[in-house]
Amino acid sequence: MPAQPNILLVLSDDHGQWSLGCYGNSVVRTPNMDFIGSSGVRFDNAFTPCPVCSPARASLFTGRIPSQHGVHDFL
């Protein structure tokens, strides 16, 4: 039986790819995130169903869009 995958999901507010060294930012130092990005999977083309953090997270955790799960604003 194959080993279970080791998954690390990192969520943060207003933290776009522009703010990580592994995506080319030479000003901000992010060595730990750079290491995780270089040794795992990076998503170079990802989108959110909503630009507000709470509805976007609720969508991630439920698999539904905001009009279906009912979270429409900050919690």
Short mmCIF file of the N, C-alpha and C atoms (twelve columns), coordinates in Angstrom:
data_MODEL
# 
_entry.id   MODEL 
# 
loop_
_atom_site.group_PDB 
_atom_site.id 
_atom_site.type_symbol 
_atom_site.label_atom_id 
_atom_site.label_alt_id 
_atom_site.label_comp_id 
_atom_site.label_asym_id 
_atom_site.label_seq_id 
_atom_site.Cartn_x 
_atom_site.Cartn_y 
_atom_site.Cartn_z 
_atom_site.pdbx_PDB_model_num 
ATOM 1   N N  . MET A 1  0.845   -1.174 0.000   1 
ATOM 2   C CA . MET A 1  0.000   0.000  0.000   1 
ATOM 3   C C  . MET A 1  0.894   1.243  0.000   1 
ATOM 4   N N  . PRO A 2  0.641   2.204  -0.899  1 
ATOM 5   C CA . PRO A 2  1.469   3.417  -0.948  1 
ATOM 6   C C  . PRO A 2  1.259   4.289  0.293   1 
ATOM 7   N N  . ALA A 3  2.289   5.012  0.638   1 
ATOM 8   C CA . ALA A 3  2.211   5.917  1.793   1 
ATOM 9   C C  . ALA A 3  1.239   7.055  1.508   1 
ATOM 10  N N  . GLN A 4  0.611   7.531  2.555   1 
ATOM 11  C CA . GLN A 4  -0.291  8.671  2.423   1 
ATOM 12  C C  . GLN A 4  0.516   9.911  2.058   1 
ATOM 13  N N  . PRO A 5  -0.046  10.801 1.232   1 
ATOM 14  C CA . PRO A 5  0.695   12.018 0.877   1 
ATOM 15  C C  . PRO A 5  0.839   12.939 2.090   1 
ATOM 16  N N  . ASN A 6  1.910   13.676 2.113   1 
ATOM 17  C CA . ASN A 6  2.170   14.648 3.165   1 
ATOM 18  C C  . ASN A 6  1.769   16.010 2.611   1 
ATOM 19  N N  . ILE A 7  0.643   16.541 3.064   1 
ATOM 20  C CA . ILE A 7  0.093   17.783 2.514   1 
ATOM 21  C C  . ILE A 7  0.192   18.893 3.551   1 
ATOM 22  N N  . LEU A 8  0.721   20.027 3.126   1 
ATOM 23  C CA . LEU A 8  0.789   21.221 3.961   1 
ATOM 24  C C  . LEU A 8  0.055   22.328 3.221   1 
ATOM 25  N N  . LEU A 9  -1.016  22.831 3.805   1 
ATOM 26  C CA . LEU A 9  -1.795  23.910 3.206   1 
ATOM 27  C C  . LEU A 9  -1.507  25.172 4.001   1 
ATOM 28  N N  . VAL A 10 -0.969  26.187 3.337   1 
ATOM 29  C CA . VAL A 10 -0.631  27.450 3.985   1 
ATOM 30  C C  . VAL A 10 -1.627  28.505 3.530   1 
ATOM 31  N N  . LEU A 11 -2.304  29.130 4.484   1 
ATOM 32  C CA . LEU A 11 -3.255  30.201 4.187   1 
ATOM 33  C C  . LEU A 11 -2.800  31.473 4.888   1 
ATOM 34  N N  . SER A 12 -2.864  32.580 4.180   1 
ATOM 35  C CA . SER A 12 -2.541  33.869 4.797   1 
ATOM 36  C C  . SER A 12 -3.333  34.960 4.092   1 
ATOM 37  N N  . ASP A 13 -3.544  36.053 4.783   1 
ATOM 38  C CA . ASP A 13 -4.271  37.184 4.202   1 
ATOM 39  C C  . ASP A 13 -3.349  38.037 3.345   1 
ATOM 40  N N  . ASP A 14 -3.831  38.438 2.187   1 
ATOM 41  C CA . ASP A 14 -3.119  39.374 1.307   1 
ATOM 42  C C  . ASP A 14 -1.672  38.958 1.063   1 
ATOM 43  N N  . HIS A 15 -1.469  37.698 0.793   1 
ATOM 44  C CA . HIS A 15 -0.125  37.168 0.591   1 
ATOM 45  C C  . HIS A 15 -0.069  36.547 -0.795  1 
ATOM 46  N N  . GLY A 16 0.155   37.388 -1.788  1 
ATOM 47  C CA . GLY A 16 0.226   36.904 -3.162  1 
ATOM 48  C C  . GLY A 16 1.589   36.339 -3.494  1 
ATOM 49  N N  . GLN A 17 1.674   35.723 -4.667  1 
ATOM 50  C CA . GLN A 17 2.957   35.135 -5.068  1 
ATOM 51  C C  . GLN A 17 4.040   36.194 -5.217  1 
ATOM 52  N N  . TRP A 18 3.664   37.438 -5.451  1 
ATOM 53  C CA . TRP A 18 4.643   38.518 -5.587  1 
ATOM 54  C C  . TRP A 18 5.443   38.725 -4.307  1 
ATOM 55  N N  . SER A 19 4.944   38.217 -3.179  1 
ATOM 56  C CA . SER A 19 5.614   38.470 -1.897  1 
ATOM 57  C C  . SER A 19 6.511   37.319 -1.443  1 
ATOM 58  N N  . LEU A 20 6.866   36.421 -2.353  1 
ATOM 59  C CA . LEU A 20 7.726   35.286 -2.009  1 
ATOM 60  C C  . LEU A 20 8.977   35.267 -2.871  1 
ATOM 61  N N  . GLY A 21 10.089  34.938 -2.250  1 
ATOM 62  C CA . GLY A 21 11.342  34.846 -2.990  1 
ATOM 63  C C  . GLY A 21 11.317  33.788 -4.077  1 
ATOM 64  N N  . CYS A 22 10.628  32.668 -3.827  1 
ATOM 65  C CA . CYS A 22 10.606  31.581 -4.814  1 
ATOM 66  C C  . CYS A 22 9.847   31.967 -6.082  1 
ATOM 67  N N  . TYR A 23 9.131   33.088 -6.054  1 
ATOM 68  C CA . TYR A 23 8.458   33.595 -7.249  1 
ATOM 69  C C  . TYR A 23 9.172   34.812 -7.825  1 
ATOM 70  N N  . GLY A 24 10.367  35.111 -7.320  1 
ATOM 71  C CA . GLY A 24 11.165  36.169 -7.917  1 
ATOM 72  C C  . GLY A 24 11.338  37.439 -7.114  1 
ATOM 73  N N  . ASN A 25 10.730  37.564 -5.948  1 
ATOM 74  C CA . ASN A 25 10.901  38.762 -5.134  1 
ATOM 75  C C  . ASN A 25 12.282  38.725 -4.486  1 
ATOM 76  N N  . SER A 26 13.112  39.710 -4.802  1 
ATOM 77  C CA . SER A 26 14.471  39.740 -4.256  1 
ATOM 78  C C  . SER A 26 14.593  40.641 -3.028  1 
ATOM 79  N N  . VAL A 27 13.529  41.331 -2.653  1 
ATOM 80  C CA . VAL A 27 13.563  42.242 -1.513  1 
ATOM 81  C C  . VAL A 27 13.121  41.539 -0.232  1 
ATOM 82  N N  . VAL A 28 11.992  40.847 -0.299  1 
ATOM 83  C CA . VAL A 28 11.452  40.162 0.871   1 
ATOM 84  C C  . VAL A 28 12.168  38.826 1.051   1 
ATOM 85  N N  . ARG A 29 12.614  38.539 2.263   1 
ATOM 86  C CA . ARG A 29 13.315  37.288 2.556   1 
ATOM 87  C C  . ARG A 29 12.312  36.260 3.096   1 
ATOM 88  N N  . THR A 30 12.109  35.195 2.366   1 
ATOM 89  C CA . THR A 30 11.181  34.140 2.782   1 
ATOM 90  C C  . THR A 30 11.851  32.767 2.633   1 
ATOM 91  N N  . PRO A 31 12.950  32.509 3.347   1 
ATOM 92  C CA . PRO A 31 13.701  31.272 3.127   1 
ATOM 93  C C  . PRO A 31 12.909  29.995 3.403   1 
ATOM 94  N N  . ASN A 32 12.072  29.994 4.418   1 
ATOM 95  C CA . ASN A 32 11.317  28.780 4.731   1 
ATOM 96  C C  . ASN A 32 10.249  28.499 3.678   1 
ATOM 97  N N  . MET A 33 9.536   29.532 3.264   1 
ATOM 98  C CA . MET A 33 8.539   29.341 2.205   1 
ATOM 99  C C  . MET A 33 9.224   28.995 0.886   1 
ATOM 100 N N  . ASP A 34 10.394  29.565 0.628   1 
ATOM 101 C CA . ASP A 34 11.151  29.240 -0.588  1 
ATOM 102 C C  . ASP A 34 11.546  27.764 -0.583  1 
ATOM 103 N N  . PHE A 35 11.970  27.256 0.581   1 
ATOM 104 C CA . PHE A 35 12.342  25.845 0.687   1 
ATOM 105 C C  . PHE A 35 11.138  24.950 0.420   1 
ATOM 106 N N  . ILE A 36 10.014  25.282 1.032   1 
ATOM 107 C CA . ILE A 36 8.801   24.489 0.814   1 
ATOM 108 C C  . ILE A 36 8.414   24.528 -0.662  1 
ATOM 109 N N  . GLY A 37 8.505   25.699 -1.271  1 
ATOM 110 C CA . GLY A 37 8.165   25.830 -2.688  1 
ATOM 111 C C  . GLY A 37 9.105   25.080 -3.607  1 
ATOM 112 N N  . SER A 38 10.382  25.000 -3.235  1 
ATOM 113 C CA . SER A 38 11.348  24.318 -4.102  1 
ATOM 114 C C  . SER A 38 11.310  22.806 -3.940  1 
ATOM 115 N N  . SER A 39 10.799  22.325 -2.817  1 
ATOM 116 C CA . SER A 39 10.790  20.881 -2.584  1 
ATOM 117 C C  . SER A 39 9.396   20.265 -2.675  1 
ATOM 118 N N  . GLY A 40 8.409   21.057 -3.050  1 
ATOM 119 C CA . GLY A 40 7.043   20.544 -3.143  1 
ATOM 120 C C  . GLY A 40 6.371   20.994 -4.422  1 
ATOM 121 N N  . VAL A 41 5.106   21.266 -4.328  1 
ATOM 122 C CA . VAL A 41 4.307   21.699 -5.474  1 
ATOM 123 C C  . VAL A 41 3.952   23.166 -5.291  1 
ATOM 124 N N  . ARG A 42 4.150   23.955 -6.338  1 
ATOM 125 C CA . ARG A 42 3.730   25.361 -6.326  1 
ATOM 126 C C  . ARG A 42 2.634   25.531 -7.365  1 
ATOM 127 N N  . PHE A 43 1.669   26.362 -7.046  1 
ATOM 128 C CA . PHE A 43 0.591   26.649 -7.978  1 
ATOM 129 C C  . PHE A 43 0.851   28.008 -8.612  1 
ATOM 130 N N  . ASP A 44 1.181   28.002 -9.892  1 
ATOM 131 C CA . ASP A 44 1.504   29.235 -10.605 1 
ATOM 132 C C  . ASP A 44 0.285   29.891 -11.238 1 
ATOM 133 N N  . ASN A 45 -0.854  29.219 -11.224 1 
ATOM 134 C CA . ASN A 45 -2.044  29.745 -11.881 1 
ATOM 135 C C  . ASN A 45 -3.269  29.326 -11.066 1 
ATOM 136 N N  . ALA A 46 -3.481  29.972 -9.930  1 
ATOM 137 C CA . ALA A 46 -4.587  29.623 -9.043  1 
ATOM 138 C C  . ALA A 46 -5.526  30.820 -8.903  1 
ATOM 139 N N  . PHE A 47 -6.785  30.544 -8.655  1 
ATOM 140 C CA . PHE A 47 -7.797  31.593 -8.564  1 
ATOM 141 C C  . PHE A 47 -8.659  31.388 -7.334  1 
ATOM 142 N N  . THR A 48 -9.305  32.456 -6.903  1 
ATOM 143 C CA . THR A 48 -10.207 32.399 -5.761  1 
ATOM 144 C C  . THR A 48 -11.636 32.689 -6.229  1 
ATOM 145 N N  . PRO A 49 -12.640 32.099 -5.579  1 
ATOM 146 C CA . PRO A 49 -14.022 32.382 -5.951  1 
ATOM 147 C C  . PRO A 49 -14.502 33.728 -5.419  1 
ATOM 148 N N  . CYS A 50 -13.717 34.343 -4.527  1 
ATOM 149 C CA . CYS A 50 -14.127 35.605 -3.908  1 
ATOM 150 C C  . CYS A 50 -12.880 36.330 -3.397  1 
ATOM 151 N N  . PRO A 51 -12.779 37.651 -3.581  1 
ATOM 152 C CA . PRO A 51 -11.593 38.378 -3.127  1 
ATOM 153 C C  . PRO A 51 -11.583 38.699 -1.630  1 
ATOM 154 N N  . VAL A 52 -12.575 38.233 -0.890  1 
ATOM 155 C CA . VAL A 52 -12.644 38.459 0.552   1 
ATOM 156 C C  . VAL A 52 -12.237 37.160 1.249   1 
ATOM 157 N N  . CYS A 53 -11.411 37.254 2.300   1 
ATOM 158 C CA . CYS A 53 -10.792 36.055 2.884   1 
ATOM 159 C C  . CYS A 53 -11.781 35.034 3.437   1 
ATOM 160 N N  . SER A 54 -12.770 35.445 4.218   1 
ATOM 161 C CA . SER A 54 -13.670 34.465 4.842   1 
ATOM 162 C C  . SER A 54 -14.479 33.667 3.823   1 
ATOM 163 N N  . PRO A 55 -15.124 34.317 2.841   1 
ATOM 164 C CA . PRO A 55 -15.841 33.519 1.842   1 
ATOM 165 C C  . PRO A 55 -14.914 32.630 1.014   1 
ATOM 166 N N  . ALA A 56 -13.713 33.115 0.709   1 
ATOM 167 C CA . ALA A 56 -12.767 32.305 -0.064  1 
ATOM 168 C C  . ALA A 56 -12.356 31.065 0.727   1 
ATOM 169 N N  . ARG A 57 -12.098 31.216 2.014   1 
ATOM 170 C CA . ARG A 57 -11.724 30.062 2.846   1 
ATOM 171 C C  . ARG A 57 -12.889 29.100 3.008   1 
ATOM 172 N N  . ALA A 58 -14.085 29.641 3.197   1 
ATOM 173 C CA . ALA A 58 -15.260 28.769 3.301   1 
ATOM 174 C C  . ALA A 58 -15.441 27.970 2.012   1 
ATOM 175 N N  . SER A 59 -15.173 28.585 0.868   1 
ATOM 176 C CA . SER A 59 -15.256 27.869 -0.409  1 
ATOM 177 C C  . SER A 59 -14.206 26.773 -0.490  1 
ATOM 178 N N  . LEU A 60 -12.999 27.061 -0.041  1 
ATOM 179 C CA . LEU A 60 -11.925 26.068 -0.052  1 
ATOM 180 C C  . LEU A 60 -12.298 24.858 0.800   1 
ATOM 181 N N  . PHE A 61 -12.858 25.107 1.973   1 
ATOM 182 C CA . PHE A 61 -13.153 24.019 2.904   1 
ATOM 183 C C  . PHE A 61 -14.450 23.277 2.597   1 
ATOM 184 N N  . THR A 62 -15.393 23.925 1.894   1 
ATOM 185 C CA . THR A 62 -16.668 23.262 1.589   1 
ATOM 186 C C  . THR A 62 -16.762 22.778 0.150   1 
ATOM 187 N N  . GLY A 63 -15.943 23.339 -0.745  1 
ATOM 188 C CA . GLY A 63 -16.048 22.982 -2.156  1 
ATOM 189 C C  . GLY A 63 -17.223 23.661 -2.843  1 
ATOM 190 N N  . ARG A 64 -17.767 24.682 -2.226  1 
ATOM 191 C CA . ARG A 64 -18.929 25.400 -2.773  1 
ATOM 192 C C  . ARG A 64 -18.595 26.875 -2.964  1 
ATOM 193 N N  . ILE A 65 -19.325 27.522 -3.861  1 
ATOM 194 C CA . ILE A 65 -19.143 28.952 -4.079  1 
ATOM 195 C C  . ILE A 65 -19.909 29.726 -2.999  1 
ATOM 196 N N  . PRO A 66 -19.563 31.003 -2.767  1 
ATOM 197 C CA . PRO A 66 -20.186 31.756 -1.681  1 
ATOM 198 C C  . PRO A 66 -21.716 31.775 -1.704  1 
ATOM 199 N N  . SER A 67 -22.313 31.827 -2.864  1 
ATOM 200 C CA . SER A 67 -23.780 31.846 -2.909  1 
ATOM 201 C C  . SER A 67 -24.382 30.526 -2.441  1 
ATOM 202 N N  . GLN A 68 -23.583 29.467 -2.397  1 
ATOM 203 C CA . GLN A 68 -24.083 28.172 -1.931  1 
ATOM 204 C C  . GLN A 68 -23.802 27.926 -0.450  1 
ATOM 205 N N  . HIS A 69 -22.679 28.434 0.070   1 
ATOM 206 C CA . HIS A 69 -22.383 28.175 1.484   1 
ATOM 207 C C  . HIS A 69 -22.819 29.302 2.404   1 
ATOM 208 N N  . GLY A 70 -23.129 30.474 1.874   1 
ATOM 209 C CA . GLY A 70 -23.713 31.545 2.676   1 
ATOM 210 C C  . GLY A 70 -22.755 32.489 3.377   1 
ATOM 211 N N  . VAL A 71 -21.457 32.272 3.254   1 
ATOM 212 C CA . VAL A 71 -20.492 33.198 3.860   1 
ATOM 213 C C  . VAL A 71 -20.165 34.248 2.809   1 
ATOM 214 N N  . HIS A 72 -20.528 35.501 3.081   1 
ATOM 215 C CA . HIS A 72 -20.360 36.554 2.080   1 
ATOM 216 C C  . HIS A 72 -19.497 37.718 2.547   1 
ATOM 217 N N  . ASP A 73 -19.098 37.724 3.805   1 
ATOM 218 C CA . ASP A 73 -18.344 38.857 4.336   1 
ATOM 219 C C  . ASP A 73 -17.341 38.351 5.369   1 
ATOM 220 N N  . PHE A 74 -16.599 39.267 5.961   1 
ATOM 221 C CA . PHE A 74 -15.625 38.911 6.991   1 
ATOM 222 C C  . PHE A 74 -16.327 38.271 8.181   1 
ATOM 223 N N  . LEU A 75 -15.679 37.308 8.810   1 
ATOM 224 C CA . LEU A 75 -16.241 36.692 10.022  1 
ATOM 225 C C  . LEU A 75 -15.552 37.244 11.246  1 
# 
